[in-house]
XYZ file of N, CA and C in Angstrom:
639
model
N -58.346 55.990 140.038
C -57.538 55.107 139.201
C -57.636 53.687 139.719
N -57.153 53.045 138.906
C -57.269 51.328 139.625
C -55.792 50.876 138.834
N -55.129 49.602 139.745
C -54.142 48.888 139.345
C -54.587 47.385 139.552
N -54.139 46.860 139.158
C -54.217 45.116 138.945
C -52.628 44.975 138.292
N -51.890 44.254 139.863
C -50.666 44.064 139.337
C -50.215 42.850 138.804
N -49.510 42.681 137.831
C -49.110 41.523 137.232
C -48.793 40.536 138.368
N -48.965 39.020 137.860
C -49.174 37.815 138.880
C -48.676 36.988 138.348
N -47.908 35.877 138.724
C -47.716 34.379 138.217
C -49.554 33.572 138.430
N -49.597 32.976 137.029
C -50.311 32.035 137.166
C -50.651 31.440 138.734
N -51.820 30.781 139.838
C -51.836 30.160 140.812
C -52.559 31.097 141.761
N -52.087 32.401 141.634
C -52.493 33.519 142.409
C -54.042 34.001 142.218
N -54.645 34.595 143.146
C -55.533 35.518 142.749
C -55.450 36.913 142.770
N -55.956 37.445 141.479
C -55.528 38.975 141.323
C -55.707 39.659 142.323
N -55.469 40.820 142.440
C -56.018 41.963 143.800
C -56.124 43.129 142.571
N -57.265 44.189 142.042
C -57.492 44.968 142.132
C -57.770 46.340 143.347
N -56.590 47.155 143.184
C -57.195 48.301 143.923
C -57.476 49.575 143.506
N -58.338 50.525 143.874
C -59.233 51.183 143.074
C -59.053 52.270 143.932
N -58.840 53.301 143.835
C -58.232 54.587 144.656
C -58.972 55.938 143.942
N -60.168 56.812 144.726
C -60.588 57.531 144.376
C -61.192 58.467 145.232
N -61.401 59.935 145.266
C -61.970 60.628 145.546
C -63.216 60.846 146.060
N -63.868 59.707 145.610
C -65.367 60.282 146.008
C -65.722 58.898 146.861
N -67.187 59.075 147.319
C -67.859 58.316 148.678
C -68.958 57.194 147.845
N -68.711 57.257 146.697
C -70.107 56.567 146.122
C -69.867 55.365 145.736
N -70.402 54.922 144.559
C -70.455 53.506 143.981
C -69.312 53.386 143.047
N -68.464 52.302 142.933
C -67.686 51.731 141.880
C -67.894 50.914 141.093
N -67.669 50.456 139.889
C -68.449 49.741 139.307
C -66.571 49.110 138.737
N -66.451 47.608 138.498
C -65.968 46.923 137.981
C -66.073 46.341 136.924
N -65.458 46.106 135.805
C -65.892 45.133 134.628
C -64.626 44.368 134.104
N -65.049 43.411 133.904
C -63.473 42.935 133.152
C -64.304 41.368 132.172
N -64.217 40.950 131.136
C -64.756 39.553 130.668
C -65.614 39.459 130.839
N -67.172 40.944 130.368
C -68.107 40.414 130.682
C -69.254 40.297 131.769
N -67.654 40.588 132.919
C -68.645 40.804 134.015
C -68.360 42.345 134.514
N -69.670 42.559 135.427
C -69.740 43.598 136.379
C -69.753 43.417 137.824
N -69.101 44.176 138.785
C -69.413 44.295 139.799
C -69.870 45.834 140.694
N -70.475 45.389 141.467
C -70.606 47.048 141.898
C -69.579 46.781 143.395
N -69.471 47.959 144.089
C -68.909 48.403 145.138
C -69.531 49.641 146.042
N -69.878 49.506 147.134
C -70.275 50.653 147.754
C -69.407 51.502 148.363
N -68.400 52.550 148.347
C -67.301 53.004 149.226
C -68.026 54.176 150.226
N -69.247 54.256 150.451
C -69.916 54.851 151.360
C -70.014 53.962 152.542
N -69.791 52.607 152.565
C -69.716 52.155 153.620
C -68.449 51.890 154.588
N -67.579 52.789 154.193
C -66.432 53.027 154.617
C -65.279 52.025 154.838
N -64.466 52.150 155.966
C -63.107 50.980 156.276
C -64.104 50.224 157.087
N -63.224 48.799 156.261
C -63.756 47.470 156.522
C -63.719 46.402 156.042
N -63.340 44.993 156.689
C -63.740 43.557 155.224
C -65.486 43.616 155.092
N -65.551 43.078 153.857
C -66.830 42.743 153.343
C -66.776 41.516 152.226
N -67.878 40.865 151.789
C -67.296 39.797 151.328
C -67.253 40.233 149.979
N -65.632 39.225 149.458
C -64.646 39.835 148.277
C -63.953 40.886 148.143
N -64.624 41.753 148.699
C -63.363 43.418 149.348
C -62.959 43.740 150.368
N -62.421 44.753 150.619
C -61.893 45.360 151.528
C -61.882 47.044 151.638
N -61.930 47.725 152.085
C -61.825 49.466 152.155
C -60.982 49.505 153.349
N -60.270 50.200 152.905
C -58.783 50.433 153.772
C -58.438 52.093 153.327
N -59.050 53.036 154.486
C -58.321 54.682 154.115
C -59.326 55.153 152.844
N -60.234 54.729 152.726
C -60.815 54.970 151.533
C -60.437 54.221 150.042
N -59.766 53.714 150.160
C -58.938 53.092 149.013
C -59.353 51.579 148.646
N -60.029 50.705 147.746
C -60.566 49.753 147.750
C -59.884 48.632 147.243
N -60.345 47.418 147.869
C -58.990 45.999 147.200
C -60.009 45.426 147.271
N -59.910 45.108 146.264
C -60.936 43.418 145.549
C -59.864 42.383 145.382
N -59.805 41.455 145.749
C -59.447 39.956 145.432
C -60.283 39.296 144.543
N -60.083 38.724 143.510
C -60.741 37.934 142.401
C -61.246 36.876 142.629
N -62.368 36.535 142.519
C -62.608 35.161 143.066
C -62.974 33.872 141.903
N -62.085 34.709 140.473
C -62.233 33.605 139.605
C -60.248 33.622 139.268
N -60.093 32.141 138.784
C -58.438 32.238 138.580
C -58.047 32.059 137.280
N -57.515 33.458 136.568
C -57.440 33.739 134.988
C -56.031 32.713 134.730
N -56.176 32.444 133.641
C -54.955 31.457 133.098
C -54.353 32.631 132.729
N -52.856 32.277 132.171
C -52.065 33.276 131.636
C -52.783 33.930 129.969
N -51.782 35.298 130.338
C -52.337 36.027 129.353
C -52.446 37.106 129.531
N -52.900 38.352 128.793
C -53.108 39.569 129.012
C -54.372 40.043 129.486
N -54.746 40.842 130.397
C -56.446 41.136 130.653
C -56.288 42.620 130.700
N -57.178 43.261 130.260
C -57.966 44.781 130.548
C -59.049 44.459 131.445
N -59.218 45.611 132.359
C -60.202 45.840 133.333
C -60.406 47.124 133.487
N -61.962 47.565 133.242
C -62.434 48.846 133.497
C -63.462 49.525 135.138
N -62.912 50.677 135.124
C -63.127 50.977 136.649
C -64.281 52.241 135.972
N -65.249 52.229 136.917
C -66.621 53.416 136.491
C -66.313 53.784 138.265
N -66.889 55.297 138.058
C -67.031 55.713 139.140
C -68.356 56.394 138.833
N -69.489 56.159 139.621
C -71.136 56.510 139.033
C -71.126 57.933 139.546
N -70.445 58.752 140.290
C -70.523 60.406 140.665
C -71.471 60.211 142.035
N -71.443 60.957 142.118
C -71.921 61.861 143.726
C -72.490 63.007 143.746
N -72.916 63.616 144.837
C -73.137 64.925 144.975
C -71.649 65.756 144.641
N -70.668 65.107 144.737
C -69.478 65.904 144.808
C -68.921 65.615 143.826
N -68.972 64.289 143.212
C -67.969 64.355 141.634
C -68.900 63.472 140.771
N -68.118 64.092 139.760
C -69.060 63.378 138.383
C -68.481 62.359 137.839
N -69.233 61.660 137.098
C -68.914 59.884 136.780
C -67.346 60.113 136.172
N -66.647 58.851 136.257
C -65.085 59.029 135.866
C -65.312 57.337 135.100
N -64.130 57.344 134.545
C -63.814 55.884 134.015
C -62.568 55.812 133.917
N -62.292 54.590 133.889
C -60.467 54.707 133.901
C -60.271 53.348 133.419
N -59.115 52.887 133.021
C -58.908 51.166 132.986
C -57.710 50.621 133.562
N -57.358 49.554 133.275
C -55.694 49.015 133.626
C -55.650 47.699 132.956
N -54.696 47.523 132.328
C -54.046 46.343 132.234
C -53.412 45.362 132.898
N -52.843 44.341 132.728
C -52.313 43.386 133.421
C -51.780 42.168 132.866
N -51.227 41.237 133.092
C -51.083 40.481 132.774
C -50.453 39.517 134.055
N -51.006 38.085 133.233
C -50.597 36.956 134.214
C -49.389 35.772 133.405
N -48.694 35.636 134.260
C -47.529 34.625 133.502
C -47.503 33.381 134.082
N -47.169 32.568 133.279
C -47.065 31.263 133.292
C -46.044 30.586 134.608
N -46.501 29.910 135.277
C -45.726 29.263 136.228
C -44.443 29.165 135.747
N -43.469 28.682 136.063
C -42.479 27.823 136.538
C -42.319 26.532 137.673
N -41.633 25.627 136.445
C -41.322 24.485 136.997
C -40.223 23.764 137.832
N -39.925 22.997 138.443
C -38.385 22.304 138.507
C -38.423 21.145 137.581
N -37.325 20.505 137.091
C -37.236 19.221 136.322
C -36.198 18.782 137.153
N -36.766 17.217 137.537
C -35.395 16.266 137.973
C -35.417 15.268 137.193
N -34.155 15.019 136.802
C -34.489 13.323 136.094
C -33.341 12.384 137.209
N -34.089 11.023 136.943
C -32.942 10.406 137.655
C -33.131 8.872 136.257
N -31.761 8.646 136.563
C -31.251 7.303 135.592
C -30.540 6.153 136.312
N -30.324 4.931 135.823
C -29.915 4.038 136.149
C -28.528 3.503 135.698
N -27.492 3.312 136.232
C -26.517 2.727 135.207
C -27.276 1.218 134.941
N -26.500 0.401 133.870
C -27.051 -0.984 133.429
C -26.010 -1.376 132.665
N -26.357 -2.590 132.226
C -25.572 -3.313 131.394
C -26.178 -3.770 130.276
N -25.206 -3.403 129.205
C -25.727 -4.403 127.526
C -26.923 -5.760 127.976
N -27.946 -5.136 127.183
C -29.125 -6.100 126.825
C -30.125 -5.478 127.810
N -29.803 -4.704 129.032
C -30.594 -4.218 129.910
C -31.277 -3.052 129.557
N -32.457 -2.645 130.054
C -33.239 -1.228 129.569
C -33.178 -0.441 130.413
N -32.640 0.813 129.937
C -32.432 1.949 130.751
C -33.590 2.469 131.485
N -33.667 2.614 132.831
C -35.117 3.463 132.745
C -34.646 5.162 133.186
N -35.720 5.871 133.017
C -34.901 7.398 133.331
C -36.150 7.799 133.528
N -36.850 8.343 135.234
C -37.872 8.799 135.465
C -38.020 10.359 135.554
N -38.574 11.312 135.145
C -38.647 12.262 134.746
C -39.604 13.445 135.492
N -39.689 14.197 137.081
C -40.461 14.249 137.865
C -40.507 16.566 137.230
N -41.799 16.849 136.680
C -42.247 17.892 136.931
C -43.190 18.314 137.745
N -43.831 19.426 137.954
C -45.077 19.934 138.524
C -46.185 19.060 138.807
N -46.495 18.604 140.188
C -48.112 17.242 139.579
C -48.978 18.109 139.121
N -49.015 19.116 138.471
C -50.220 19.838 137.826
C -50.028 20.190 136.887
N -48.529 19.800 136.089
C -48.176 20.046 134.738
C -48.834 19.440 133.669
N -48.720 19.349 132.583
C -48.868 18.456 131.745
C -48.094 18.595 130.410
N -48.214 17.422 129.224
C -48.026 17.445 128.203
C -46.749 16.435 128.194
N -45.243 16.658 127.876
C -44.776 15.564 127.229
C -43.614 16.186 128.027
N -42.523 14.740 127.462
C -40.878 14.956 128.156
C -40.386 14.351 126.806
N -39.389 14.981 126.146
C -38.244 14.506 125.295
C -36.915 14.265 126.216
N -36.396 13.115 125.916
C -34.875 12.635 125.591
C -34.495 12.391 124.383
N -33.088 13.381 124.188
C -32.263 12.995 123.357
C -30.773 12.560 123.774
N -30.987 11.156 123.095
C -29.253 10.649 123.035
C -28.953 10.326 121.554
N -27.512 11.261 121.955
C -26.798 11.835 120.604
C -27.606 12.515 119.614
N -27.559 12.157 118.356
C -27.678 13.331 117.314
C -29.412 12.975 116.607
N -29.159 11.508 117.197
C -30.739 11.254 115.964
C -31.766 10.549 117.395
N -31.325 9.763 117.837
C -32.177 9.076 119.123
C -32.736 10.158 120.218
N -34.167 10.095 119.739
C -35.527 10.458 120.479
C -36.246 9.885 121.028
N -36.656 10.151 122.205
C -37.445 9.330 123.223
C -38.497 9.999 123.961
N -39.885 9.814 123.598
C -41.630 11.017 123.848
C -42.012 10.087 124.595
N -42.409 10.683 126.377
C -43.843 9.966 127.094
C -44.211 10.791 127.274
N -45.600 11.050 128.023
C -46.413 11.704 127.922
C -46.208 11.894 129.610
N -46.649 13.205 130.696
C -46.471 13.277 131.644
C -47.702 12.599 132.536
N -47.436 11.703 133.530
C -48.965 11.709 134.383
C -48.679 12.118 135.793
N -49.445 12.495 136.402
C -49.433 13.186 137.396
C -48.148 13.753 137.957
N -47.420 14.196 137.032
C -46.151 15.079 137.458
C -44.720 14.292 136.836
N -45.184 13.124 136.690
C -43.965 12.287 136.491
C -43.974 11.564 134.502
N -43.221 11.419 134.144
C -42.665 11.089 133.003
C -41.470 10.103 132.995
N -42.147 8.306 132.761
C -41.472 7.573 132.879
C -40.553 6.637 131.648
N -39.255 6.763 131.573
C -38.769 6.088 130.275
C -38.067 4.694 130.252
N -38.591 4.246 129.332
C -38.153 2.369 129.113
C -37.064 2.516 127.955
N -36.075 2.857 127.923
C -34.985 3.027 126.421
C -34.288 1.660 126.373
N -34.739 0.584 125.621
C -33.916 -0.563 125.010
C -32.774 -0.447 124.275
N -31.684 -1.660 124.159
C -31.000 -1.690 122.979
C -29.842 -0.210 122.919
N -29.388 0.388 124.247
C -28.688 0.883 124.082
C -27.103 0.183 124.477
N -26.027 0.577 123.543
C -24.758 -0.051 123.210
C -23.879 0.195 124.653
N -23.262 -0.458 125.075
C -21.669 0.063 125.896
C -21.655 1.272 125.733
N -21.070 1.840 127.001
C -20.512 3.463 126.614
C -20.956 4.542 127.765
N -20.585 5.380 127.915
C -20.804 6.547 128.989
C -21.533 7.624 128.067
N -22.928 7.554 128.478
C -23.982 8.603 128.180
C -23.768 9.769 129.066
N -23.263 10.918 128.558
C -23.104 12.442 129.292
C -23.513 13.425 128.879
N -24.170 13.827 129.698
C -25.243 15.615 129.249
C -26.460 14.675 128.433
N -27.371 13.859 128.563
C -28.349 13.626 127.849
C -29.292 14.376 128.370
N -30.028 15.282 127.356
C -30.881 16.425 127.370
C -32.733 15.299 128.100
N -32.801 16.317 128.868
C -34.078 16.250 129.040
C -35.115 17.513 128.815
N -35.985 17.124 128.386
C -36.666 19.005 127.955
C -38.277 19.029 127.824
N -38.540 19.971 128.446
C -40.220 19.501 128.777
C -40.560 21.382 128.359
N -41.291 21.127 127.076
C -41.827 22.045 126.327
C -42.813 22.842 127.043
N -43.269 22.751 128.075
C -44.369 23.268 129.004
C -45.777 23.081 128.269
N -46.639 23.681 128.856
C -48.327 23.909 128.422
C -48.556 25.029 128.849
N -50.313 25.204 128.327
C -50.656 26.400 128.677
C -50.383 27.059 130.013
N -50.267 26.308 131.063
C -50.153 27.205 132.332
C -48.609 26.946 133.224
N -47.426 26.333 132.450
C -46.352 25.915 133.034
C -45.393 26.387 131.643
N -44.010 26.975 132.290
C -43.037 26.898 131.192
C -42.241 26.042 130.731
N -41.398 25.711 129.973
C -40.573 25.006 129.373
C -39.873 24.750 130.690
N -38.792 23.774 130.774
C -37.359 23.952 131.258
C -36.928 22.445 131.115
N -35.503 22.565 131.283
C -34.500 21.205 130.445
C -33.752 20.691 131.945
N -33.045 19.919 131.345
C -31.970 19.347 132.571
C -31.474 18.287 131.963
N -30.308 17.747 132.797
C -29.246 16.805 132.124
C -29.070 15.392 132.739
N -29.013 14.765 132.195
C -28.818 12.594 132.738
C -27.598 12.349 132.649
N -26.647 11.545 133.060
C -25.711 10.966 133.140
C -26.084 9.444 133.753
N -25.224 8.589 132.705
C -25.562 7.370 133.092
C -24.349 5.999 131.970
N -24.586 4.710 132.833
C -23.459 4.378 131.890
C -23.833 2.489 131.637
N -23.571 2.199 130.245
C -24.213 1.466 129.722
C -22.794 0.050 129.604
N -22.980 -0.727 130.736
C -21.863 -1.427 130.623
C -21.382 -3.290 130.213
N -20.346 -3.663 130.050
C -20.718 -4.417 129.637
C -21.552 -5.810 130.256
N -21.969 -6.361 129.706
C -22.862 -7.962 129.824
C -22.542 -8.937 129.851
N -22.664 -9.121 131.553
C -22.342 -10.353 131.426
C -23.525 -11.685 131.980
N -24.786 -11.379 131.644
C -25.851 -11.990 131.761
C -26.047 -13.058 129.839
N -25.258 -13.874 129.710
C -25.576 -14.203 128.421
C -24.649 -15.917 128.566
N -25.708 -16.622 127.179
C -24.863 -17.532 127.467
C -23.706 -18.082 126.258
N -22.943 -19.297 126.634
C -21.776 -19.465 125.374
C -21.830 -21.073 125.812
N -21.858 -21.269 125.052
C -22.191 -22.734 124.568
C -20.913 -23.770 123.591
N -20.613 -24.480 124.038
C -19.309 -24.974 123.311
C -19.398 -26.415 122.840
N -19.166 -26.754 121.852
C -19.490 -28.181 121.114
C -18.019 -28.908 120.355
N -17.740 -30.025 120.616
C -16.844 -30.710 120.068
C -17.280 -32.423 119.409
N -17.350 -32.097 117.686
C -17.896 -33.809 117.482
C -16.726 -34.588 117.760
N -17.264 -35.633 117.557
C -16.339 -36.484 117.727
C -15.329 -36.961 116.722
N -14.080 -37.335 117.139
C -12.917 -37.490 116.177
C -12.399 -38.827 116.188
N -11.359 -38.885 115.155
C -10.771 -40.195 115.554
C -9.083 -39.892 115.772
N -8.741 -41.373 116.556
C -7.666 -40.290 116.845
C -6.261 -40.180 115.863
N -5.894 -38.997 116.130
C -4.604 -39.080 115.236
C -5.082 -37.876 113.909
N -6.720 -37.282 114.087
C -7.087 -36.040 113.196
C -7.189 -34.682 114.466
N -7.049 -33.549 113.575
C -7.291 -32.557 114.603
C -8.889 -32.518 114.926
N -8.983 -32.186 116.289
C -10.082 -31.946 116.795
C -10.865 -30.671 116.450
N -12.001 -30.265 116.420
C -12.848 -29.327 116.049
C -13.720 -28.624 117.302
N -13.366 -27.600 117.745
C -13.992 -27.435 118.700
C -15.267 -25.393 118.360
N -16.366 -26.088 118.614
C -17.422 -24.694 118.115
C -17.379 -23.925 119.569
N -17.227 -22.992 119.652
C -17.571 -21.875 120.451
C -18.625 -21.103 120.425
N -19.827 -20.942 120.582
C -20.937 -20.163 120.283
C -21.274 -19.018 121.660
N -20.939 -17.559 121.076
C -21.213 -16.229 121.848
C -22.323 -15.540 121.014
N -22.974 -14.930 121.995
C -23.857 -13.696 121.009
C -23.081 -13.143 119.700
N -24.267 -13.073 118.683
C -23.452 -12.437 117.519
C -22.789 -11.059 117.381
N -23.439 -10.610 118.488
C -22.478 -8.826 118.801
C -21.237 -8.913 119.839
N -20.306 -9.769 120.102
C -19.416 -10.008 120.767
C -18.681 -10.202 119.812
N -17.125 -9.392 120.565
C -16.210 -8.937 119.836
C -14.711 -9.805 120.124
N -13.802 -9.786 119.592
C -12.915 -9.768 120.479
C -11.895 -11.484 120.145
């Protein structure tokens, strides 16, 4: 019989192949073949091993996730006749960590919120703040960096971060907190024409047009 036990993505498989007889094994999986001699008894050799009679191959190619079949031949002997057998397996997708970190700021200032996965991940990072505001970069070497303008006063809490994974990494989310305060980097400008005396005076006040109060 042979097993090939399920693996996270990163690993290399181990097939082991457990049989009765002293002769040749034959491997196949995608194409390929390998042979095996188990007449040469306990021992490393290169890519296997024989241990008690019992054989371990290590893979020396690294399957992405997914399901694989692999077939085991046993060519017979003087003592037993050819056998075949198979096994399944499968390989799963990594897992990641997500950290985000944020900045507090102030009105007119741009939030930044850097976004650190796997350096071997890839593909994208969403932020969402509130119900409609979406925010897509693309990951480079592990990190996912955000420039968000034009956000209002106010305490941003639980803003979702969420990284959809790729072929060889899974999804996973996490949360920002951060707080958007007020501004006082701006200027106000004040003008008085001239009067004569004995009329009321006129005096202009000029603030940003989004100032309240």
């Amino acid at each position: 019989n042979v097993l090939v036990n399920d693996h996270v993505y990163g690993n290399l498989a181990i097939a082991i192949v457990n049989t009765n007889g002293n002769g040749t094994v034959l491997l196949s999986m995608n194409g390929r073949t390998e042979r095996y001699d188990l007449s040469k008894g306990d021992g490393s050799y290169e890519g296997y091993n024989i241990t008690n009679g019992v054989l371990y191959v290590t893979f020396d190619t690294l399957y992405g996730p997914g399901n694989y079949s692999m077939a085991v031949v046993y060519e017979g002997d003087d003592f037993y006749e050819y056998a075949l057998n198979q096994t399944n397996f499968t390989v799963f997708k990594k897992n990641t960590t997500i950290t985000a970190n944020s900045t507090n700021i102030s009105f007119w200032d741009v939030e930044e919120i850097n976004v650190t996965v796997d350096a071997n991940a890839s593909g994208y990072i969403k932020i969402k703040i509130g119900a409609n505001q979406e925010y897509v970069e693309i990951i480079e070497n592990g990190v996912a960096r955000f420039k968000i303008p034009n956000l209002f006063p106010g305490d941003y809490r639980d803003v979702e971060v969420l990284y959809n994974g790729d072929p060889y990494f899974n999804g996973n989310s996490t949360y920002v907190n951060f707080t958007v305060g007020p501004s006082s980097n701006y200027t106000m400008n004040v003008t008085a024409p001239d009067s004569t005396y004995g009329q009321n005076a006129t005096v202009y006040v000029y603030v940003p047009s989004l100032a309240q109060g």
